[in-house]
């Protein structure tokens, strides 16, 4: 495996769960990490100049642009983006007991964070990665998105979550094709249940 030492990464949703575990692993591997999240959690600690927090709403164009610029200012480059920020909601399409349909604003919120937020961070990170000098494999950057097993087998009450993660899966290949000539690799993982920091 190629060394990650000295590379600069952004991890969204990095103050808890899979994002926090990812940020810690990257730090342990010698990366400098910009952690993006709505707010700091008690489990997050900045480590001198190697790990910096940046308050970020991933679906905000201004926040995503600021996060990428902050990474460039702090680390002088951006090599890796790991999209872990996410929202989940358990709600049926129609609740018979309450005689209510799924709230549209809740559905929109989940798609805003999981789908639009992921795409927003990808497009902004690409603006920085294309400026990198290619490595020996002609690579300038790597983008890793987080979908879910729910993208392929959503359960009861997961309509918004499954739709949002299915969209992340669907956009991965065209984005990878868009960016391959620029030396940027794009991939998506689809984890199931995981034991992660809270």
Short mmCIF file of C-alpha atoms in Angstrom, two decimals:
data_model
loop_
_atom_site.label_atom_id
_atom_site.label_comp_id
_atom_site.label_asym_id
_atom_site.label_seq_id
_atom_site.Cartn_x
_atom_site.Cartn_y
_atom_site.Cartn_z
CA UNK A 1 0.00 0.00 0.00
CA UNK A 2 1.27 3.46 -0.86
CA UNK A 3 2.21 5.66 2.07
CA UNK A 4 -0.31 8.28 3.18
CA UNK A 5 2.35 10.18 5.12
CA UNK A 6 2.27 13.89 4.38
CA UNK A 7 -0.96 13.81 2.38
CA UNK A 8 -3.80 16.23 3.17
CA UNK A 9 -7.36 15.02 3.65
CA UNK A 10 -10.82 16.37 4.30
CA UNK A 11 -13.21 14.11 6.23
CA UNK A 12 -16.84 15.23 6.39
CA UNK A 13 -18.92 14.14 9.34
CA UNK A 14 -15.59 13.71 11.07
CA UNK A 15 -16.62 14.41 14.65
CA UNK A 16 -18.47 11.13 15.22
CA UNK A 17 -19.09 7.64 13.94
CA UNK A 18 -17.48 6.46 10.73
CA UNK A 19 -16.13 9.95 10.02
CA UNK A 20 -14.31 10.13 13.36
CA UNK A 21 -12.89 6.61 12.91
CA UNK A 22 -11.71 7.57 9.41
CA UNK A 23 -10.10 10.80 10.60
CA UNK A 24 -8.25 8.93 13.36
CA UNK A 25 -7.03 6.26 10.94
CA UNK A 26 -5.77 8.88 8.47
CA UNK A 27 -3.97 10.73 11.28
CA UNK A 28 -2.39 7.48 12.46
CA UNK A 29 -1.20 6.92 8.88
CA UNK A 30 0.57 10.29 8.78
CA UNK A 31 -2.04 12.41 7.00
CA UNK A 32 -2.97 15.94 7.88
CA UNK A 33 -6.75 16.08 8.31
CA UNK A 34 -9.35 18.81 8.09
CA UNK A 35 -12.42 17.58 9.94
CA UNK A 36 -15.69 19.04 8.65
CA UNK A 37 -18.88 18.78 10.66
CA UNK A 38 -21.81 20.92 11.74
CA UNK A 39 -20.27 21.27 15.20
CA UNK A 40 -17.49 19.81 17.30
CA UNK A 41 -18.34 16.85 19.46
CA UNK A 42 -16.76 16.07 22.86
CA UNK A 43 -14.93 13.13 21.25
CA UNK A 44 -13.08 15.37 18.77
CA UNK A 45 -9.69 16.86 19.63
CA UNK A 46 -7.53 19.03 17.41
CA UNK A 47 -3.95 17.77 17.29
CA UNK A 48 -1.61 20.70 16.78
CA UNK A 49 -1.25 21.41 13.07
CA UNK A 50 -2.12 17.91 11.85
CA UNK A 51 -5.84 17.96 12.60
CA UNK A 52 -8.04 21.02 12.24
CA UNK A 53 -11.80 21.46 12.68
CA UNK A 54 -13.84 23.43 10.15
CA UNK A 55 -17.56 24.00 10.84
CA UNK A 56 -19.29 22.90 7.64
CA UNK A 57 -22.78 22.37 6.29
CA UNK A 58 -21.82 20.07 3.42
CA UNK A 59 -24.82 21.14 1.33
CA UNK A 60 -23.82 24.82 1.52
CA UNK A 61 -21.77 26.03 -1.44
CA UNK A 62 -20.09 28.68 0.71
CA UNK A 63 -19.21 26.21 3.50
CA UNK A 64 -17.86 23.58 1.10
CA UNK A 65 -15.75 26.17 -0.70
CA UNK A 66 -14.47 27.47 2.64
CA UNK A 67 -13.55 23.95 3.79
CA UNK A 68 -11.49 23.30 0.66
CA UNK A 69 -9.81 26.69 0.89
CA UNK A 70 -9.06 26.11 4.60
CA UNK A 71 -7.40 22.78 3.77
CA UNK A 72 -5.28 24.48 1.10
CA UNK A 73 -4.36 27.31 3.48
CA UNK A 74 -3.46 24.98 6.37
CA UNK A 75 -1.84 22.13 4.44
CA UNK A 76 -1.00 23.79 1.08
CA UNK A 77 -2.83 21.04 -0.83
CA UNK A 78 -5.75 18.60 -0.82
CA UNK A 79 -5.15 14.96 -1.79
CA UNK A 80 -8.05 13.06 -0.23
CA UNK A 81 -11.75 13.66 0.38
CA UNK A 82 -13.75 11.18 2.44
CA UNK A 83 -17.48 11.95 2.52
CA UNK A 84 -18.93 10.56 5.74
CA UNK A 85 -21.43 13.30 6.66
CA UNK A 86 -24.92 11.89 6.68
CA UNK A 87 -28.45 12.13 7.94
CA UNK A 88 -30.80 9.25 8.70
CA UNK A 89 -34.50 9.08 9.42
CA UNK A 90 -36.86 6.21 10.22
CA UNK A 91 -40.23 7.00 8.67
CA UNK A 92 -42.65 4.96 6.58
CA UNK A 93 -44.08 6.25 3.32
CA UNK A 94 -47.46 6.25 5.06
CA UNK A 95 -48.01 5.83 8.80
CA UNK A 96 -51.31 4.02 9.23
CA UNK A 97 -51.48 4.56 13.01
CA UNK A 98 -50.98 8.32 12.73
CA UNK A 99 -52.79 8.53 9.39
CA UNK A 100 -49.97 10.67 8.02
CA UNK A 101 -47.76 10.47 4.95
CA UNK A 102 -43.99 10.75 5.17
CA UNK A 103 -43.15 14.43 5.83
CA UNK A 104 -41.74 15.94 2.65
CA UNK A 105 -39.39 18.29 4.53
CA UNK A 106 -37.78 15.31 6.29
CA UNK A 107 -37.29 13.53 2.98
CA UNK A 108 -35.74 16.67 1.49
CA UNK A 109 -33.41 17.09 4.49
CA UNK A 110 -31.99 13.58 4.15
CA UNK A 111 -31.38 14.04 0.42
CA UNK A 112 -29.91 17.49 1.02
CA UNK A 113 -27.26 16.17 3.40
CA UNK A 114 -26.55 12.73 1.92
CA UNK A 115 -26.83 13.39 -1.81
CA UNK A 116 -26.45 17.10 -2.45
CA UNK A 117 -23.89 17.45 0.34
CA UNK A 118 -21.78 14.62 -1.06
CA UNK A 119 -21.86 16.03 -4.59
CA UNK A 120 -21.17 19.55 -3.34
CA UNK A 121 -18.03 18.44 -1.50
CA UNK A 122 -16.85 16.37 -4.48
CA UNK A 123 -17.11 19.23 -6.96
CA UNK A 124 -15.37 21.67 -4.63
CA UNK A 125 -12.59 19.22 -3.71
CA UNK A 126 -11.96 18.61 -7.41
CA UNK A 127 -11.14 22.30 -7.88
CA UNK A 128 -8.21 21.90 -5.48
CA UNK A 129 -7.10 18.42 -6.55
CA UNK A 130 -6.65 19.35 -10.21
CA UNK A 131 -3.94 21.80 -9.08
CA UNK A 132 -1.83 19.00 -7.53
CA UNK A 133 1.24 17.71 -9.31
CA UNK A 134 0.51 14.13 -10.42
CA UNK A 135 2.30 11.37 -8.51
CA UNK A 136 4.21 8.45 -10.07
CA UNK A 137 0.87 6.82 -10.96
CA UNK A 138 -0.38 10.05 -12.54
CA UNK A 139 -2.85 10.57 -9.68
CA UNK A 140 -3.75 13.96 -8.25
CA UNK A 141 -6.36 12.93 -5.69
CA UNK A 142 -8.78 10.36 -4.31
CA UNK A 143 -12.43 10.82 -3.37
CA UNK A 144 -14.21 8.22 -1.24
CA UNK A 145 -17.97 8.49 -0.72
CA UNK A 146 -20.06 6.67 1.83
CA UNK A 147 -23.28 5.06 0.65
CA UNK A 148 -24.90 2.20 2.55
CA UNK A 149 -26.16 -1.33 2.11
CA UNK A 150 -29.56 0.43 2.25
CA UNK A 151 -28.83 1.74 -1.27
CA UNK A 152 -29.31 -1.84 -2.48
CA UNK A 153 -31.65 -3.29 0.13
CA UNK A 154 -33.52 -0.59 2.01
CA UNK A 155 -35.63 -1.67 4.93
CA UNK A 156 -39.01 -0.53 6.25
CA UNK A 157 -38.87 3.17 7.12
CA UNK A 158 -35.69 3.78 5.11
CA UNK A 159 -37.19 5.30 1.97
CA UNK A 160 -35.44 8.68 2.30
CA UNK A 161 -32.15 7.18 3.44
CA UNK A 162 -32.15 4.45 0.78
CA UNK A 163 -33.01 6.95 -1.96
CA UNK A 164 -30.25 9.32 -0.88
CA UNK A 165 -27.61 6.59 -0.69
CA UNK A 166 -28.80 5.03 -3.95
CA UNK A 167 -28.20 8.39 -5.59
CA UNK A 168 -24.65 8.46 -4.21
CA UNK A 169 -24.02 5.03 -5.74
CA UNK A 170 -25.54 6.10 -9.07
CA UNK A 171 -23.48 9.27 -9.39
CA UNK A 172 -20.15 7.63 -8.56
CA UNK A 173 -19.40 6.15 -11.99
CA UNK A 174 -20.21 9.27 -14.03
CA UNK A 175 -18.19 11.43 -11.62
CA UNK A 176 -15.28 8.97 -11.82
CA UNK A 177 -15.47 9.17 -15.61
CA UNK A 178 -15.64 12.97 -15.45
CA UNK A 179 -12.50 13.20 -13.32
CA UNK A 180 -10.35 10.29 -14.48
CA UNK A 181 -8.46 12.33 -17.08
CA UNK A 182 -7.58 14.80 -14.34
CA UNK A 183 -6.00 12.00 -12.30
CA UNK A 184 -8.70 11.95 -9.61
CA UNK A 185 -10.02 8.55 -8.51
CA UNK A 186 -13.60 8.38 -7.24
CA UNK A 187 -15.17 5.46 -5.41
CA UNK A 188 -18.02 4.68 -3.03
CA UNK A 189 -18.22 2.24 -0.14
CA UNK A 190 -21.49 0.74 1.09
CA UNK A 191 -21.08 -0.28 4.73
CA UNK A 192 -23.62 -2.15 6.79
CA UNK A 193 -23.82 -1.89 10.57
CA UNK A 194 -20.48 -0.93 12.10
CA UNK A 195 -18.97 -0.46 15.53
CA UNK A 196 -17.62 3.08 15.42
CA UNK A 197 -16.79 5.87 17.91
CA UNK A 198 -19.71 8.02 19.06
#
